[in-house]
Amino acid sequence: MSASSARTAANSERAASETHRTPAASDNGSSTLPRRQLGRYLRDWRTQAGLTIAEAARLMEWGASTLQRLEKGQADRIRTIDIQELCRIYGIPDELCDGLKGLAQQAAVKSWWHAFGDLIPENFDVYVGLEASARELRSYQSELVLGLLQTPDYTRALNRLCYPDDTEDEIERRVQLRTQRQALVTRRVSPATVDVVLHESVLHRSVGGSKVMAAQLRHLADFSTRPNVSLRILPFAAGVPLGDSTGPFTVLGFGTDSKGHQVEPPVVYVEGFTGDLYLERPADVERYHLAHECLQRSALDIQPSRHLLRQLAKECAA
């Protein structure tokens, strides 16, 4: 994370005294993101195992309400030995089980710095599980194309650089996983809405060569015609709208229930080189929402953005 991003986060935490209580995240910290992620994974694997809450709780010699609180991320005390036993009952692979036990050991905090390989194995991707549950994503990208909008060739070129020791089969597995994630946006039933501001520098940064970039730019232009996707380009001429650099970030929302209450509190995801930052405090989330709105206002409108993408794609292909 850059120094300016760290300052942004620090300023947000100083503003946290103005926060208000949200339905899914009380001030006592009992519903933290790591625990909600743990509960989400356990619920999904229990369902895959064909077990009801009552059946699984009986196997654990628990009351159903105990397992229900764990799945909702509301358990006050979580023992790794219990997570180990649930993993055995559900048939969860060992490598995933290690990640779940790591989630169970995270402190009850509203802002979480997930250092790669610290308690949670480095190959356990916390963000992917969070993203899969999102109903809307607001993102600013200043370095690379947002993962949900990448073509396979663009992803493949990045992975070959990032994982030079991987075999071609391992690279293809990573590409396939990234492609599968995009179903969140492309599925016919209830696709997530995506609102992206992409800095113009991303369009000129060559990844995989001119042919790959031309296809990626065309893909972005075509993708932006979807009713659930808004894509704007922040041009060089816009300068620094915020007066400081936030770095890339994504604000994830999880929708509302029948009464209009948030299903889960929104989360800000700030990707880092050695770890990721997750912010849940309402003041932090609001600060990034306002930053995204400011970047939107300074960016090109959707149609001019699409025109620029198609124009640059032609130049790359020439």
Short mmCIF file of C-alpha atoms in Angstrom, two decimals:
data_model
loop_
_atom_site.label_atom_id
_atom_site.label_comp_id
_atom_site.label_asym_id
_atom_site.label_seq_id
_atom_site.Cartn_x
_atom_site.Cartn_y
_atom_site.Cartn_z
CA MET A 1 0.00 0.00 0.00
CA SER A 2 1.39 3.46 -0.87
CA ALA A 3 2.12 6.09 1.75
CA SER A 4 -0.79 8.18 0.47
CA SER A 5 -3.14 5.20 0.79
CA ALA A 6 -1.93 4.67 4.34
CA ARG A 7 -2.62 8.33 5.11
CA THR A 8 -6.12 7.96 3.66
CA ALA A 9 -6.80 4.97 5.88
CA ALA A 10 -5.36 6.71 8.93
CA ASN A 11 -7.46 9.82 8.33
CA SER A 12 -10.52 7.62 7.95
CA GLU A 13 -9.85 5.93 11.28
CA ARG A 14 -9.58 9.31 13.00
CA ALA A 15 -13.03 10.10 11.62
CA ALA A 16 -14.42 6.85 12.97
CA SER A 17 -15.73 8.56 16.09
CA GLU A 18 -18.57 9.80 13.88
CA THR A 19 -19.64 6.29 12.92
CA HIS A 20 -23.14 4.98 13.45
CA ARG A 21 -24.42 1.53 14.19
CA THR A 22 -25.37 -0.64 11.20
CA PRO A 23 -27.71 -3.65 11.37
CA ALA A 24 -25.02 -6.22 10.59
CA ALA A 25 -22.04 -4.76 12.44
CA SER A 26 -22.52 -3.72 16.04
CA ASP A 27 -20.00 -1.66 18.00
CA ASN A 28 -18.84 -4.66 20.06
CA GLY A 29 -17.02 -6.07 17.03
CA SER A 30 -18.85 -9.41 17.17
CA SER A 31 -19.51 -9.47 13.43
CA THR A 32 -16.12 -8.98 11.80
CA LEU A 33 -15.28 -9.61 8.17
CA PRO A 34 -12.97 -12.61 8.84
CA ARG A 35 -15.67 -14.30 10.90
CA ARG A 36 -18.35 -13.56 8.33
CA GLN A 37 -16.13 -15.04 5.65
CA LEU A 38 -15.54 -18.10 7.81
CA GLY A 39 -19.27 -18.49 8.33
CA ARG A 40 -19.97 -18.09 4.63
CA TYR A 41 -17.52 -20.84 3.69
CA LEU A 42 -18.87 -23.19 6.36
CA ARG A 43 -22.46 -22.58 5.27
CA ASP A 44 -21.61 -23.27 1.61
CA TRP A 45 -19.73 -26.47 2.42
CA ARG A 46 -22.46 -27.68 4.77
CA THR A 47 -24.99 -27.19 1.98
CA GLN A 48 -22.75 -29.05 -0.48
CA ALA A 49 -22.53 -31.90 2.04
CA GLY A 50 -26.34 -32.11 2.04
CA LEU A 51 -26.69 -31.34 5.74
CA THR A 52 -29.21 -29.09 7.46
CA ILE A 53 -28.11 -26.84 10.31
CA ALA A 54 -29.86 -29.17 12.76
CA GLU A 55 -28.11 -32.25 11.34
CA ALA A 56 -24.65 -30.67 11.33
CA ALA A 57 -25.14 -29.25 14.84
CA ARG A 58 -26.16 -32.69 16.11
CA LEU A 59 -22.95 -34.18 14.72
CA MET A 60 -21.02 -31.50 16.62
CA GLU A 61 -23.13 -32.09 19.75
CA TRP A 62 -24.19 -28.43 19.59
CA GLY A 63 -27.50 -26.66 19.63
CA ALA A 64 -28.64 -25.46 16.18
CA SER A 65 -28.42 -21.83 17.32
CA THR A 66 -24.68 -22.24 18.06
CA LEU A 67 -23.94 -23.32 14.49
CA GLN A 68 -26.28 -20.67 13.13
CA ARG A 69 -24.37 -17.91 14.96
CA LEU A 70 -21.10 -19.30 13.61
CA GLU A 71 -22.41 -19.26 10.03
CA LYS A 72 -23.62 -15.66 10.43
CA GLY A 73 -20.25 -14.52 11.76
CA GLN A 74 -21.75 -13.73 15.15
CA ALA A 75 -20.00 -16.32 17.34
CA ASP A 76 -18.27 -14.70 20.33
CA ARG A 77 -15.71 -17.47 20.74
CA ILE A 78 -14.42 -19.78 18.01
CA ARG A 79 -12.15 -22.75 18.70
CA THR A 80 -9.90 -23.98 15.89
CA ILE A 81 -10.51 -27.56 17.05
CA ASP A 82 -14.22 -27.05 16.27
CA ILE A 83 -13.42 -25.68 12.82
CA GLN A 84 -11.18 -28.69 12.22
CA GLU A 85 -14.03 -31.03 13.12
CA LEU A 86 -16.55 -29.20 10.90
CA CYS A 87 -14.06 -29.43 8.03
CA ARG A 88 -13.85 -33.20 8.60
CA ILE A 89 -17.65 -33.55 8.67
CA TYR A 90 -18.13 -31.47 5.52
CA GLY A 91 -15.22 -33.03 3.62
CA ILE A 92 -13.33 -29.73 3.27
CA PRO A 93 -9.81 -30.18 1.78
CA ASP A 94 -6.88 -29.71 4.15
CA GLU A 95 -5.49 -26.63 2.39
CA LEU A 96 -8.86 -24.87 2.60
CA CYS A 97 -9.30 -26.03 6.20
CA ASP A 98 -6.01 -24.31 7.12
CA GLY A 99 -7.36 -21.07 5.68
CA LEU A 100 -10.61 -21.39 7.63
CA LYS A 101 -8.75 -22.00 10.87
CA GLY A 102 -6.70 -18.89 10.12
CA LEU A 103 -9.88 -16.85 9.68
CA ALA A 104 -11.13 -18.16 13.03
CA GLN A 105 -8.01 -16.81 14.75
CA GLN A 106 -8.29 -13.25 13.46
CA ALA A 107 -8.90 -10.54 16.05
CA ALA A 108 -12.34 -8.94 16.38
CA VAL A 109 -11.63 -5.65 14.61
CA LYS A 110 -13.51 -3.51 12.10
CA SER A 111 -10.43 -2.70 10.00
CA TRP A 112 -8.40 -5.74 9.07
CA TRP A 113 -4.96 -5.90 7.51
CA HIS A 114 -4.60 -9.39 6.04
CA ALA A 115 -0.87 -10.06 5.70
CA PHE A 116 -0.26 -12.87 3.22
CA GLY A 117 0.90 -16.07 4.90
CA ASP A 118 0.19 -14.76 8.43
CA LEU A 119 -2.07 -17.40 10.07
CA ILE A 120 -3.97 -17.72 6.79
CA PRO A 121 -2.00 -19.56 4.06
CA GLU A 122 -0.89 -17.31 1.20
CA ASN A 123 -2.80 -19.40 -1.38
CA PHE A 124 -6.10 -18.88 0.47
CA ASP A 125 -7.86 -16.00 -1.30
CA VAL A 126 -10.09 -14.18 1.19
CA TYR A 127 -11.23 -11.57 -1.33
CA VAL A 128 -12.67 -14.03 -3.85
CA GLY A 129 -15.18 -15.35 -1.32
CA LEU A 130 -16.16 -11.80 -0.40
CA GLU A 131 -16.53 -10.73 -4.03
CA ALA A 132 -18.76 -13.71 -4.85
CA SER A 133 -21.36 -12.48 -2.34
CA ALA A 134 -21.37 -8.86 -3.48
CA ARG A 135 -24.40 -7.27 -5.12
CA GLU A 136 -22.58 -4.13 -6.23
CA LEU A 137 -18.96 -3.11 -6.70
CA ARG A 138 -17.65 0.43 -7.06
CA SER A 139 -14.03 0.41 -8.12
CA TYR A 140 -11.19 2.72 -9.05
CA GLN A 141 -8.25 1.17 -10.90
CA SER A 142 -5.08 3.10 -11.65
CA GLU A 143 -2.66 0.28 -12.42
CA LEU A 144 -4.43 -2.65 -14.11
CA VAL A 145 -7.79 -3.59 -15.56
CA LEU A 146 -10.20 -4.75 -12.85
CA GLY A 147 -10.03 -8.55 -12.58
CA LEU A 148 -13.73 -8.96 -13.35
CA LEU A 149 -13.19 -7.19 -16.68
CA GLN A 150 -9.96 -8.88 -17.82
CA THR A 151 -9.73 -11.07 -20.91
CA PRO A 152 -8.13 -14.52 -20.49
CA ASP A 153 -5.05 -13.45 -22.47
CA TYR A 154 -4.58 -10.32 -20.32
CA THR A 155 -4.88 -12.42 -17.14
CA ARG A 156 -2.55 -15.06 -18.59
CA ALA A 157 0.14 -12.46 -19.37
CA LEU A 158 -0.03 -11.03 -15.85
CA ASN A 159 0.14 -14.46 -14.23
CA ARG A 160 3.20 -15.47 -16.24
CA LEU A 161 4.96 -12.43 -14.83
CA CYS A 162 3.64 -12.86 -11.30
CA TYR A 163 4.24 -16.63 -11.09
CA PRO A 164 7.27 -17.30 -13.32
CA ASP A 165 7.88 -20.74 -11.78
CA ASP A 166 4.34 -22.01 -12.44
CA THR A 167 3.76 -24.62 -15.14
CA GLU A 168 1.46 -23.83 -18.04
CA ASP A 169 -1.21 -26.04 -16.45
CA GLU A 170 -1.00 -24.02 -13.22
CA ILE A 171 -1.22 -20.77 -15.17
CA GLU A 172 -4.28 -22.03 -17.02
CA ARG A 173 -5.90 -23.03 -13.73
CA ARG A 174 -5.45 -19.48 -12.46
CA VAL A 175 -6.87 -18.06 -15.69
CA GLN A 176 -9.87 -20.37 -15.47
CA LEU A 177 -10.56 -19.35 -11.88
CA ARG A 178 -10.46 -15.66 -12.86
CA THR A 179 -12.84 -16.33 -15.77
CA GLN A 180 -15.24 -18.19 -13.49
CA ARG A 181 -15.35 -15.20 -11.14
CA GLN A 182 -16.69 -13.06 -13.98
CA ALA A 183 -19.98 -14.98 -13.86
CA LEU A 184 -20.84 -12.62 -10.99
CA VAL A 185 -21.33 -9.91 -13.62
CA THR A 186 -22.36 -11.93 -16.69
CA ARG A 187 -24.94 -14.33 -15.21
CA ARG A 188 -28.52 -13.91 -16.42
CA VAL A 189 -30.16 -13.98 -13.00
CA SER A 190 -29.40 -11.10 -10.62
CA PRO A 191 -25.96 -10.11 -11.91
CA ALA A 192 -23.99 -7.77 -9.67
CA THR A 193 -23.75 -4.13 -10.74
CA VAL A 194 -20.25 -2.85 -11.42
CA ASP A 195 -19.28 0.82 -11.53
CA VAL A 196 -15.63 1.26 -12.54
CA VAL A 197 -13.45 4.32 -12.99
CA LEU A 198 -10.33 3.34 -14.94
CA HIS A 199 -7.37 5.70 -15.16
CA GLU A 200 -6.26 6.37 -18.73
CA SER A 201 -2.75 5.16 -17.89
CA VAL A 202 -4.14 1.59 -17.65
CA LEU A 203 -5.12 1.77 -21.32
CA HIS A 204 -1.58 2.67 -22.39
CA ARG A 205 0.24 0.19 -20.14
CA SER A 206 1.09 -2.75 -22.38
CA VAL A 207 0.27 -6.18 -20.96
CA GLY A 208 0.98 -9.15 -23.22
CA GLY A 209 1.73 -7.07 -26.29
CA SER A 210 -0.32 -4.98 -28.73
CA LYS A 211 -2.59 -7.83 -29.86
CA VAL A 212 -3.58 -8.71 -26.30
CA MET A 213 -4.13 -5.04 -25.44
CA ALA A 214 -6.26 -4.43 -28.52
CA ALA A 215 -8.52 -7.34 -27.58
CA GLN A 216 -8.66 -6.17 -23.94
CA LEU A 217 -9.67 -2.64 -24.92
CA ARG A 218 -12.37 -3.93 -27.29
CA HIS A 219 -13.59 -6.21 -24.50
CA LEU A 220 -13.89 -3.26 -22.13
CA ALA A 221 -15.84 -1.26 -24.70
CA ASP A 222 -18.21 -4.18 -25.37
CA PHE A 223 -18.58 -5.00 -21.69
CA SER A 224 -19.56 -1.41 -20.93
CA THR A 225 -22.72 -1.85 -23.01
CA ARG A 226 -24.16 -4.23 -20.40
CA PRO A 227 -26.96 -2.63 -18.37
CA ASN A 228 -25.31 -3.62 -15.07
CA VAL A 229 -21.86 -2.21 -15.98
CA SER A 230 -20.75 1.43 -15.91
CA LEU A 231 -17.23 2.15 -17.10
CA ARG A 232 -15.65 5.60 -17.15
CA ILE A 233 -12.13 6.62 -18.09
CA LEU A 234 -10.32 9.18 -15.94
CA PRO A 235 -8.18 11.05 -18.49
CA PHE A 236 -4.69 12.38 -17.90
CA ALA A 237 -6.14 15.87 -18.37
CA ALA A 238 -8.21 15.44 -15.18
CA GLY A 239 -5.07 15.77 -13.10
CA VAL A 240 -5.43 14.64 -9.47
CA PRO A 241 -9.11 15.19 -8.61
CA LEU A 242 -8.73 14.25 -4.94
CA GLY A 243 -5.52 16.19 -4.39
CA ASP A 244 -3.95 12.92 -3.25
CA SER A 245 -3.60 9.36 -4.50
CA THR A 246 -5.92 6.73 -3.03
CA GLY A 247 -4.41 3.86 -4.97
CA PRO A 248 -6.75 1.22 -6.46
CA PHE A 249 -9.76 0.32 -4.30
CA THR A 250 -13.12 -1.43 -4.48
CA VAL A 251 -16.20 -0.78 -2.35
CA LEU A 252 -18.37 -3.90 -2.09
CA GLY A 253 -22.07 -3.77 -1.18
CA PHE A 254 -24.12 -6.84 -0.33
CA GLY A 255 -27.68 -5.70 -0.96
CA THR A 256 -30.65 -5.27 1.36
CA ASP A 257 -33.29 -7.55 2.81
CA SER A 258 -37.08 -7.27 2.40
CA LYS A 259 -37.15 -4.52 5.04
CA GLY A 260 -34.49 -2.46 3.30
CA HIS A 261 -31.78 -3.27 5.86
CA GLN A 262 -28.25 -4.08 4.74
CA VAL A 263 -27.68 -7.83 4.53
CA GLU A 264 -24.07 -7.19 5.55
CA PRO A 265 -22.14 -3.95 6.06
CA PRO A 266 -20.27 -2.72 2.98
CA VAL A 267 -16.53 -3.30 2.82
CA VAL A 268 -13.68 -1.35 1.24
CA TYR A 269 -10.98 -3.55 -0.27
CA VAL A 270 -7.53 -2.05 -0.83
CA GLU A 271 -5.15 -4.49 -2.50
CA GLY A 272 -1.50 -4.49 -1.45
CA PHE A 273 1.67 -6.22 -2.59
CA THR A 274 2.26 -8.10 0.68
CA GLY A 275 -1.27 -8.05 2.06
CA ASP A 276 -4.74 -6.57 1.70
CA LEU A 277 -6.64 -3.98 3.73
CA TYR A 278 -10.35 -4.44 4.52
CA LEU A 279 -12.25 -1.48 6.02
CA GLU A 280 -15.74 -1.76 7.54
CA ARG A 281 -16.11 1.35 9.68
CA PRO A 282 -18.98 3.43 8.26
CA ALA A 283 -16.79 6.56 8.23
CA ASP A 284 -14.11 4.73 6.20
CA VAL A 285 -16.62 3.33 3.74
CA GLU A 286 -18.24 6.76 3.31
CA ARG A 287 -14.86 8.35 2.67
CA TYR A 288 -14.15 5.93 -0.18
CA HIS A 289 -17.69 6.34 -1.54
CA LEU A 290 -17.11 10.10 -1.72
CA ALA A 291 -13.71 9.54 -3.34
CA HIS A 292 -15.31 7.32 -6.00
CA GLU A 293 -18.00 9.92 -6.68
CA CYS A 294 -15.34 12.61 -7.08
CA LEU A 295 -13.40 10.44 -9.53
CA GLN A 296 -16.61 9.75 -11.44
CA ARG A 297 -17.35 13.46 -11.82
CA SER A 298 -13.84 14.07 -13.15
CA ALA A 299 -13.94 11.12 -15.58
CA LEU A 300 -15.30 11.04 -19.10
CA ASP A 301 -18.96 10.09 -19.47
CA ILE A 302 -19.79 6.52 -20.43
CA GLN A 303 -20.20 7.08 -24.19
CA PRO A 304 -16.97 9.13 -24.65
CA SER A 305 -15.16 6.52 -22.52
CA ARG A 306 -16.39 3.75 -24.81
CA HIS A 307 -15.35 5.76 -27.86
CA LEU A 308 -11.83 6.24 -26.44
CA LEU A 309 -11.52 2.52 -25.75
CA ARG A 310 -12.48 1.61 -29.32
CA GLN A 311 -10.16 4.25 -30.74
CA LEU A 312 -7.18 3.01 -28.74
CA ALA A 313 -8.01 -0.60 -29.63
CA LYS A 314 -7.75 0.29 -33.32
CA GLU A 315 -4.43 2.00 -32.73
CA CYS A 316 -3.08 -1.08 -30.91
CA ALA A 317 -4.23 -3.39 -33.71
CA ALA A 318 -2.75 -1.20 -36.47
#
